[in-house]
Coordinates of C-alpha atoms in Angstrom, one line a residue:
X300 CA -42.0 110.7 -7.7
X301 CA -44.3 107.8 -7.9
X302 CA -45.3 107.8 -11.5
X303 CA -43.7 109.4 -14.9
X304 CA -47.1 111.8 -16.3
X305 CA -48.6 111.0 -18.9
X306 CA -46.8 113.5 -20.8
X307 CA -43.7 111.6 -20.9
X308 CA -44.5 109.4 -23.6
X309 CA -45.3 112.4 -25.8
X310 CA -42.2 114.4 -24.6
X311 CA -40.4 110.7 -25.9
X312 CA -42.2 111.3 -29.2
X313 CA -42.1 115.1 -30.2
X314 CA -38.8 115.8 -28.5
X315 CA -36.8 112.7 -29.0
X316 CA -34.8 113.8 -25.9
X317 CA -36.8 112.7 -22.7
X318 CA -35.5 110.4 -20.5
X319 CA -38.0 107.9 -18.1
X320 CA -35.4 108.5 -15.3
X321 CA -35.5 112.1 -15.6
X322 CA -37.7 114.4 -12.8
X323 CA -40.7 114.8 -14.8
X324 CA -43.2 117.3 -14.1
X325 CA -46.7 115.8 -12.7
X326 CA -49.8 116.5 -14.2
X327 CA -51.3 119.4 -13.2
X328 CA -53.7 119.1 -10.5
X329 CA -57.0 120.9 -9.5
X330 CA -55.2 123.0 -7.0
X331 CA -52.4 124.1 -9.7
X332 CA -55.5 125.0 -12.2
X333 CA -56.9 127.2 -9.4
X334 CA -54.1 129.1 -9.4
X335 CA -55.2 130.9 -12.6
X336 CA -58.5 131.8 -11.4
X337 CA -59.2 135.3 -12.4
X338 CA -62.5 137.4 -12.8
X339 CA -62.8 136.2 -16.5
X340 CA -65.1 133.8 -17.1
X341 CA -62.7 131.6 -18.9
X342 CA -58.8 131.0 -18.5
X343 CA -56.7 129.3 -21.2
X344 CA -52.9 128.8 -20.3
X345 CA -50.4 127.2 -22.3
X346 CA -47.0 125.9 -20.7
X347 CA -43.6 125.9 -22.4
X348 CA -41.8 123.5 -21.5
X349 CA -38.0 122.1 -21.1
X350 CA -37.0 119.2 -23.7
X351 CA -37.0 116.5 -20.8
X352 CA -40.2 118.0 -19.7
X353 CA -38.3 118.9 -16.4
X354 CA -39.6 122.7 -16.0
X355 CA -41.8 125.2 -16.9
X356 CA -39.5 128.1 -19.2
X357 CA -42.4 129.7 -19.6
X358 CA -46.5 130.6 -20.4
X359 CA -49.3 132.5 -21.4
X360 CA -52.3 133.3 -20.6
X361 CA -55.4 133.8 -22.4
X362 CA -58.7 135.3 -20.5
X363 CA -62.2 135.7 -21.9
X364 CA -65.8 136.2 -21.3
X365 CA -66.5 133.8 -23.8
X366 CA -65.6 129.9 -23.6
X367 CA -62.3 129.0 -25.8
X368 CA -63.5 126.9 -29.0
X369 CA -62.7 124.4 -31.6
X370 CA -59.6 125.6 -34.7
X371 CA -61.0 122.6 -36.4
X372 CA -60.2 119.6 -36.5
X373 CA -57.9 118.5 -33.6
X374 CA -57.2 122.3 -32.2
X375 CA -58.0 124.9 -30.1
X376 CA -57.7 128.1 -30.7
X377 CA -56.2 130.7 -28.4
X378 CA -56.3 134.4 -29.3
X379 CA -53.9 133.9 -32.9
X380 CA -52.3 130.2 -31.7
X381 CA -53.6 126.8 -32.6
X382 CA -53.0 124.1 -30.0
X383 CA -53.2 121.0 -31.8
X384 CA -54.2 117.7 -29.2
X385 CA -51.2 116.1 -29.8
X386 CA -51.8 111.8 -30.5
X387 CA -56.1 112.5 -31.5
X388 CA -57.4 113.0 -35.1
X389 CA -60.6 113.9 -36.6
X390 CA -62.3 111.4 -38.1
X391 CA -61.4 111.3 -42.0
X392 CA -64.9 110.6 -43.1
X393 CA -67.9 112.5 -43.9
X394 CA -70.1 109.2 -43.5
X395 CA -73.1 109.8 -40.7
X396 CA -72.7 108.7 -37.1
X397 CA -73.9 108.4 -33.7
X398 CA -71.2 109.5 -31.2
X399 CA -73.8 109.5 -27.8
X400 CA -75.6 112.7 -27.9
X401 CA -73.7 114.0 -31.2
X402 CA -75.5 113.4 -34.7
X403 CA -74.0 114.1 -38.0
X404 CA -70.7 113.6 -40.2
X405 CA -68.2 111.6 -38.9
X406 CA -65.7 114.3 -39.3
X407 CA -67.9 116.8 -37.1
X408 CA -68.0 115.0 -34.4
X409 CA -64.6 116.0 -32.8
X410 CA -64.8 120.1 -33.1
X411 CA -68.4 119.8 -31.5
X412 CA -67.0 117.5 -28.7
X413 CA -64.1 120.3 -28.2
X414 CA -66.5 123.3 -28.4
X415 CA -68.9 121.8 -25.7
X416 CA -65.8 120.4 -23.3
X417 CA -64.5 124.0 -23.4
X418 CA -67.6 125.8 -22.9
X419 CA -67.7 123.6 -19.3
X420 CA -64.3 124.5 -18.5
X421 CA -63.4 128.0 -16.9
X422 CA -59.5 126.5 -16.8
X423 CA -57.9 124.9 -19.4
X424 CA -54.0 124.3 -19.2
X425 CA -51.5 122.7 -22.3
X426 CA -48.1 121.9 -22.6
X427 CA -45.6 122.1 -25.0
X428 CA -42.3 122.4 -25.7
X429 CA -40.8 125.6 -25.6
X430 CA -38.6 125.1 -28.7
X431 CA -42.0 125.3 -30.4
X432 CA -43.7 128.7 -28.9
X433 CA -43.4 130.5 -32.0
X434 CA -45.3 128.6 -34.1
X435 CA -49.0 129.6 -35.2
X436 CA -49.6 125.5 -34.5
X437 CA -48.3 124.1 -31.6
X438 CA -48.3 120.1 -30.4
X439 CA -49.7 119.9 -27.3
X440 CA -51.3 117.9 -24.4
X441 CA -54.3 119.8 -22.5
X442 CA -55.7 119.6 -19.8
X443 CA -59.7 121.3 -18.1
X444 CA -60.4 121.8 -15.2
X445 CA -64.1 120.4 -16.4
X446 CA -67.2 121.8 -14.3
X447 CA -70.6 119.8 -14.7
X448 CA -73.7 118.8 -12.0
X449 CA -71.6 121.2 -9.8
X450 CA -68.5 118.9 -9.3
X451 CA -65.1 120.1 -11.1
X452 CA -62.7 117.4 -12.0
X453 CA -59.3 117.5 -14.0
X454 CA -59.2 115.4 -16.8
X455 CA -56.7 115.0 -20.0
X456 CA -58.6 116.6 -22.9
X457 CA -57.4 113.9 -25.4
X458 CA -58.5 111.1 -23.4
X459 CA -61.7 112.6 -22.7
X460 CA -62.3 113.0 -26.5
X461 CA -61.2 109.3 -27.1
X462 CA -63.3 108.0 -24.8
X463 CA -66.5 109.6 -26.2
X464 CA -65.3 108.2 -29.6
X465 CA -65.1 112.1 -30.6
X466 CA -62.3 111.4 -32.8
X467 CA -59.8 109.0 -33.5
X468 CA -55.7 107.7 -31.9
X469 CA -53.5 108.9 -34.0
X470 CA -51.5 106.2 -35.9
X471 CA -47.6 105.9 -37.8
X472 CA -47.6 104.0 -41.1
X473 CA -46.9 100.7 -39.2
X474 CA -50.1 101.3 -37.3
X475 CA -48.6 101.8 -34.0
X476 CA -49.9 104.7 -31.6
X477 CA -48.3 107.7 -32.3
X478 CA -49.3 107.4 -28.6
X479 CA -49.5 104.3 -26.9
X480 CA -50.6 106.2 -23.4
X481 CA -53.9 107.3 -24.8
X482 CA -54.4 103.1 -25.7
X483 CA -56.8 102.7 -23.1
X484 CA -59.2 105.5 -23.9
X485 CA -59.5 104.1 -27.2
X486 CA -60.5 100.8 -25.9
X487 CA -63.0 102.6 -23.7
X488 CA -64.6 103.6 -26.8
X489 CA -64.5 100.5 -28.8
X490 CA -66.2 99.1 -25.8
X491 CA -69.1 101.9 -26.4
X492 CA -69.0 100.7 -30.2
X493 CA -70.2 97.4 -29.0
X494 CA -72.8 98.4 -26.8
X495 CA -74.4 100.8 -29.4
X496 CA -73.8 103.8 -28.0
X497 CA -71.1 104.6 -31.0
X498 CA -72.9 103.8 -33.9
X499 CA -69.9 103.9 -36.4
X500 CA -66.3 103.0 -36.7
X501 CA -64.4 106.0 -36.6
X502 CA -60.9 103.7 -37.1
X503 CA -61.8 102.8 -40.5
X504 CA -63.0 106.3 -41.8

């Protein structure tokens, strides 16, 4: 394999047990997420995972005529489980901001950014370990297979969200990323800060 997923560094983080020189599974591509194509409109499927994120143990799959949406905050909700974007946080502050086309408290901004990413995406996949596919919240990473001007494209969800300035990285007391991989998106937005197309700081709250 060329490349450890980006996964790895949260399987590092939430299981404690991956190892970089493990066989990792790759990110799912377009032609994976076509394989859940049904007559629904929309397609959620969450993944369960091995602890050194080596196999799939297991899945389920969500359909509806309706797109998927926002469980507030840093979630979305299928049927009765939260997935919560594992490494992305809302923004703490109710204080007013321009996030591109998005208007209003800070805090708003990243269940609006969800809600309209989902409702362009027939497919979207997550991951998470299987250890945890009981619980009514689950850490995950995501994955849509995002539709717009005709073209589909995969994309990570979290990044996605970064990079809009949706919400915020995730940080440990010491200030560290809870997930260093998702770095660069965050930069992409404090790049969009600058040129004014972010009007506030989400960091900061």
């Amino acid at each position: 394999m060329d490349r450890a997923p980006r996964y790895l560094t949260l399987a590092v983080f939430l299981a404690g047990t991956a190892s970089a020189a493990a066989e990792t599974l790759d990110d799912p591509a377009k032609s994976y997420l076509n394989r859940f194509a049904v007559e629904s409109p929309f397609t959620g499927i969450i993944e369960y995972v091995s602890d050194d994120y080596s196999r799939v143990e297991g899945q389920r799959i969500f359909s509806s005529a309706q797109p998927f949406a926002s469980g507030g905050g840093a979630t979305i909700k299928f049927g009765g489980i939260k997935v919560n974007l594992y490494g992305v946080s809302a923004c703490p502050s109710d204080a007013p901001i321009q996030v591109f086309i998005y208007q209003g408290p800070c805090n708003g901004a990243l269940p609006q950014y969800i809600d309209t990413e989902l409702s362009l995406s027939p497919i979207v996949i997550c991951r998470a370990f299987k250890k945890y596919a009981e619980l009514a919240v689950q850490d995950a990473t995501c994955w849509s297979l995002y539709t717009v001007g005709g073209a589909a494209i995969v994309h990570n969800v979290e990044e996605a969200l970064l990079k809009v300035g949706a919400g915020i990285a995730t940080r440990r007391d010491d200030g560290s990323l809870l997930r260093p991989d998702l770095a660069d998106a965050e930069m992409f937005a404090d790049r969009a800060m600058r040129s004014g197309l972010v009007a506030y700081d989400r960091r900061h709250g």
